[in-house]
PDB file of C-alpha atoms in Angstrom:
ATOM      1  CA  UNK Y   1     133.119   4.665 192.676  1.00 79.00           C
ATOM      2  CA  UNK Y   2     135.192   3.847 189.756  1.00 86.00           C
ATOM      3  CA  UNK Y   3     138.882   5.951 190.090  1.00 93.00           C
ATOM      4  CA  UNK Y   4     140.854   7.617 187.146  1.00 94.00           C
ATOM      5  CA  UNK Y   5     143.435   5.205 188.085  1.00 93.00           C
ATOM      6  CA  UNK Y   6     141.569   2.740 186.679  1.00 92.00           C
ATOM      7  CA  UNK Y   7     140.610   4.003 183.300  1.00 91.00           C
ATOM      8  CA  UNK Y   8     144.191   6.134 182.923  1.00 93.00           C
ATOM      9  CA  UNK Y   9     146.697   4.762 180.370  1.00 94.00           C
ATOM     10  CA  UNK Y  10     149.419   4.719 181.705  1.00 94.00           C
ATOM     11  CA  UNK Y  11     152.063   4.750 179.104  1.00 93.00           C
ATOM     12  CA  UNK Y  12     152.102   8.079 179.004  1.00 95.00           C
ATOM     13  CA  UNK Y  13     154.438  10.194 175.424  1.00 97.00           C
ATOM     14  CA  UNK Y  14     156.492  12.874 176.551  1.00 97.00           C
ATOM     15  CA  UNK Y  15     158.559  16.149 174.462  1.00 98.00           C
ATOM     16  CA  UNK Y  16     160.489  18.366 176.427  1.00 97.00           C
ATOM     17  CA  UNK Y  17     159.350  22.486 175.902  1.00 97.00           C
ATOM     18  CA  UNK Y  18     162.553  23.437 173.482  1.00 97.00           C
ATOM     19  CA  UNK Y  19     161.852  20.456 170.976  1.00 98.00           C
ATOM     20  CA  UNK Y  20     160.758  22.259 167.659  1.00 98.00           C
ATOM     21  CA  UNK Y  21     157.305  21.639 166.667  1.00 98.00           C
ATOM     22  CA  UNK Y  22     158.534  19.025 163.413  1.00 98.00           C
ATOM     23  CA  UNK Y  23     160.327  16.881 165.697  1.00 98.00           C
ATOM     24  CA  UNK Y  24     156.953  17.036 167.853  1.00 98.00           C
ATOM     25  CA  UNK Y  25     154.731  16.412 165.096  1.00 98.00           C
ATOM     26  CA  UNK Y  26     156.661  13.721 164.283  1.00 98.00           C
ATOM     27  CA  UNK Y  27     156.550  11.236 167.835  1.00 98.00           C
ATOM     28  CA  UNK Y  28     152.781  12.400 167.468  1.00 98.00           C
ATOM     29  CA  UNK Y  29     152.159  10.317 164.633  1.00 97.00           C
ATOM     30  CA  UNK Y  30     155.349   7.929 165.098  1.00 97.00           C
ATOM     31  CA  UNK Y  31     153.340   6.647 168.700  1.00 97.00           C
ATOM     32  CA  UNK Y  32     149.816   7.754 167.245  1.00 95.00           C
ATOM     33  CA  UNK Y  33     148.951  10.397 169.526  1.00 94.00           C
ATOM     34  CA  UNK Y  34     147.682  13.249 169.017  1.00 93.00           C
ATOM     35  CA  UNK Y  35     149.278  14.794 172.110  1.00 95.00           C
ATOM     36  CA  UNK Y  36     152.568  15.290 174.232  1.00 97.00           C
ATOM     37  CA  UNK Y  37     152.624  16.034 177.724  1.00 97.00           C
ATOM     38  CA  UNK Y  38     155.750  19.179 177.557  1.00 98.00           C
ATOM     39  CA  UNK Y  39     158.349  18.761 180.707  1.00 96.00           C
ATOM     40  CA  UNK Y  40     161.169  21.503 180.886  1.00 93.00           C
ATOM     41  CA  UNK Y  41     163.795  21.196 183.439  1.00 90.00           C
ATOM     42  CA  UNK Y  42     161.851  22.144 186.119  1.00 89.00           C
ATOM     43  CA  UNK Y  43     159.228  19.617 185.774  1.00 91.00           C
ATOM     44  CA  UNK Y  44     155.971  19.705 184.343  1.00 94.00           C
ATOM     45  CA  UNK Y  45     154.973  22.700 182.046  1.00 96.00           C
ATOM     46  CA  UNK Y  46     152.658  21.959 179.995  1.00 96.00           C
ATOM     47  CA  UNK Y  47     150.587  19.904 176.908  1.00 97.00           C
ATOM     48  CA  UNK Y  48     150.432  19.969 173.052  1.00 98.00           C
ATOM     49  CA  UNK Y  49     147.980  18.995 170.777  1.00 95.00           C
ATOM     50  CA  UNK Y  50     147.225  18.711 167.496  1.00 95.00           C
ATOM     51  CA  UNK Y  51     144.721  21.556 167.699  1.00 94.00           C
ATOM     52  CA  UNK Y  52     147.406  23.781 169.161  1.00 96.00           C
ATOM     53  CA  UNK Y  53     149.757  22.929 165.951  1.00 97.00           C
ATOM     54  CA  UNK Y  54     146.680  23.517 163.461  1.00 97.00           C
ATOM     55  CA  UNK Y  55     146.195  26.443 164.869  1.00 96.00           C
ATOM     56  CA  UNK Y  56     149.207  28.760 166.907  1.00 97.00           C
ATOM     57  CA  UNK Y  57     151.602  26.615 163.889  1.00 97.00           C
ATOM     58  CA  UNK Y  58     150.509  25.954 160.874  1.00 96.00           C
ATOM     59  CA  UNK Y  59     146.904  28.492 160.246  1.00 96.00           C
ATOM     60  CA  UNK Y  60     149.636  31.358 161.442  1.00 96.00           C
ATOM     61  CA  UNK Y  61     151.693  29.798 158.948  1.00 96.00           C
ATOM     62  CA  UNK Y  62     155.309  29.140 160.934  1.00 97.00           C
ATOM     63  CA  UNK Y  63     157.504  27.602 160.173  1.00 97.00           C
ATOM     64  CA  UNK Y  64     157.728  23.809 162.243  1.00 97.00           C
ATOM     65  CA  UNK Y  65     161.232  23.801 161.706  1.00 97.00           C
ATOM     66  CA  UNK Y  66     161.267  27.161 164.074  1.00 97.00           C
ATOM     67  CA  UNK Y  67     159.090  26.668 166.171  1.00 98.00           C
ATOM     68  CA  UNK Y  68     159.353  24.890 169.562  1.00 97.00           C
ATOM     69  CA  UNK Y  69     157.051  23.483 171.231  1.00 98.00           C
ATOM     70  CA  UNK Y  70     157.117  25.881 174.859  1.00 97.00           C
ATOM     71  CA  UNK Y  71     155.803  29.182 171.993  1.00 97.00           C
ATOM     72  CA  UNK Y  72     152.824  26.402 171.474  1.00 97.00           C
ATOM     73  CA  UNK Y  73     151.587  24.565 173.601  1.00 97.00           C
ATOM     74  CA  UNK Y  74     148.532  25.152 176.496  1.00 95.00           C
ATOM     75  CA  UNK Y  75     149.032  25.443 179.388  1.00 93.00           C
ATOM     76  CA  UNK Y  76     148.558  25.357 182.410  1.00 91.00           C
ATOM     77  CA  UNK Y  77     148.188  22.255 182.701  1.00 93.00           C
ATOM     78  CA  UNK Y  78     145.477  20.466 185.046  1.00 95.00           C
ATOM     79  CA  UNK Y  79     146.246  17.504 186.474  1.00 96.00           C
ATOM     80  CA  UNK Y  80     144.390  14.530 188.366  1.00 97.00           C
ATOM     81  CA  UNK Y  81     145.386  12.294 191.085  1.00 96.00           C
ATOM     82  CA  UNK Y  82     145.049   8.379 190.534  1.00 97.00           C
ATOM     83  CA  UNK Y  83     142.497   8.335 193.163  1.00 96.00           C
ATOM     84  CA  UNK Y  84     140.195  11.338 191.521  1.00 96.00           C
ATOM     85  CA  UNK Y  85     136.499  10.100 191.255  1.00 94.00           C
ATOM     86  CA  UNK Y  86     136.604   9.598 187.153  1.00 89.00           C
ATOM     87  CA  UNK Y  87     132.762  11.503 187.530  1.00 86.00           C
ATOM     88  CA  UNK Y  88     135.007  14.615 188.701  1.00 93.00           C
ATOM     89  CA  UNK Y  89     137.732  14.227 186.306  1.00 92.00           C
ATOM     90  CA  UNK Y  90     134.536  13.967 183.514  1.00 87.00           C
ATOM     91  CA  UNK Y  91     133.298  17.352 185.532  1.00 89.00           C
ATOM     92  CA  UNK Y  92     136.993  18.717 184.915  1.00 93.00           C
ATOM     93  CA  UNK Y  93     137.222  17.969 181.332  1.00 90.00           C
ATOM     94  CA  UNK Y  94     133.948  19.549 180.981  1.00 86.00           C
ATOM     95  CA  UNK Y  95     134.379  22.460 183.216  1.00 90.00           C
ATOM     96  CA  UNK Y  96     137.945  23.368 181.451  1.00 91.00           C
ATOM     97  CA  UNK Y  97     137.216  22.041 177.860  1.00 87.00           C
ATOM     98  CA  UNK Y  98     139.555  19.584 177.488  1.00 90.00           C
ATOM     99  CA  UNK Y  99     140.040  15.781 176.514  1.00 90.00           C
ATOM    100  CA  UNK Y 100     143.050  14.514 178.366  1.00 94.00           C
ATOM    101  CA  UNK Y 101     144.195  15.044 181.920  1.00 95.00           C
ATOM    102  CA  UNK Y 102     148.207  13.859 183.363  1.00 97.00           C
ATOM    103  CA  UNK Y 103     147.888  11.997 186.355  1.00 97.00           C
ATOM    104  CA  UNK Y 104     150.247  12.947 188.497  1.00 96.00           C
ATOM    105  CA  UNK Y 105     151.676  11.262 192.474  1.00 95.00           C
ATOM    106  CA  UNK Y 106     153.558  12.511 194.574  1.00 87.00           C
ATOM    107  CA  UNK Y 107     155.945  10.048 195.714  1.00 84.00           C
ATOM    108  CA  UNK Y 108     159.069  11.630 198.265  1.00 81.00           C
ATOM    109  CA  UNK Y 109     157.960  14.982 197.757  1.00 80.00           C
ATOM    110  CA  UNK Y 110     158.035  15.535 194.584  1.00 81.00           C
ATOM    111  CA  UNK Y 111     154.715  15.322 192.115  1.00 84.00           C
ATOM    112  CA  UNK Y 112     155.455  11.897 189.427  1.00 92.00           C
ATOM    113  CA  UNK Y 113     153.287  11.982 185.617  1.00 95.00           C
ATOM    114  CA  UNK Y 114     152.338   8.459 186.517  1.00 96.00           C
ATOM    115  CA  UNK Y 115     149.050   8.093 183.090  1.00 97.00           C
ATOM    116  CA  UNK Y 116     146.686  10.064 181.765  1.00 96.00           C
ATOM    117  CA  UNK Y 117     143.241   9.942 181.388  1.00 95.00           C
ATOM    118  CA  UNK Y 118     141.415  10.485 178.038  1.00 90.00           C
ATOM    119  CA  UNK Y 119     137.827  11.002 177.313  1.00 84.00           C
ATOM    120  CA  UNK Y 120     138.339   8.137 175.024  1.00 82.00           C
ATOM    121  CA  UNK Y 121     139.458   6.641 177.219  1.00 81.00           C
ATOM    122  CA  UNK Y 122     136.091   7.007 179.399  1.00 81.00           C
ATOM    123  CA  UNK Y 123     133.593   6.274 176.882  1.00 78.00           C
ATOM    124  CA  UNK Y 124     135.690   3.136 175.998  1.00 77.00           C
ATOM    125  CA  UNK Y 125     135.312   1.510 178.968  1.00 71.00           C
ATOM    126  CA  UNK Y 126     132.515   3.730 180.763  1.00 65.00           C
ATOM    127  CA  UNK Y 127     129.655   4.067 177.847  1.00 65.00           C
ATOM    128  CA  UNK Y 128     127.010   4.913 180.499  1.00 65.00           C
ATOM    129  CA  UNK Y 129     128.867   7.497 182.489  1.00 62.00           C
ATOM    130  CA  UNK Y 130     129.206   9.229 179.060  1.00 59.00           C
ATOM    131  CA  UNK Y 131     125.063   9.155 178.189  1.00 62.00           C
ATOM    132  CA  UNK Y 132     125.273  10.991 181.901  1.00 57.00           C
ATOM    133  CA  UNK Y 133     126.911  13.446 180.610  1.00 56.00           C
ATOM    134  CA  UNK Y 134     124.982  13.867 177.517  1.00 57.00           C
ATOM    135  CA  UNK Y 135     122.093  15.014 179.922  1.00 58.00           C
ATOM    136  CA  UNK Y 136     124.451  16.942 182.067  1.00 52.00           C
ATOM    137  CA  UNK Y 137     125.146  19.471 179.448  1.00 51.00           C
ATOM    138  CA  UNK Y 138     121.800  19.053 178.309  1.00 51.00           C
ATOM    139  CA  UNK Y 139     120.089  20.326 181.899  1.00 44.00           C
TER     140      UNK Y 139
END
């Protein structure tokens, strides 16, 4: 059985929750990505997606230079561990209608971000799993 660590992307781009949306959008653009994992001094806080920016900033006519990431990010963050079965991760994504899951690992009594898994990662490496997902959705 495949696990999350076999398909996850280990390089994860993060941002602090006190940064502006303009800065967050610039980071996303520079890295060619559609989401950022958000941290505060207390640890993992949320996830900021392009959809969050469009629906909560642009459509609300807010100034991206004035709005902080913490004001529009999605929370709480649903996470998985590296040893989570891939099918379980996909089930979680479908259940919560999300496309990305941060991967956290407990070391030294603390949780650490070790990767991120997305539906695109899964589809690229295991298209047969996507076909079975389509069947599950149509049941």
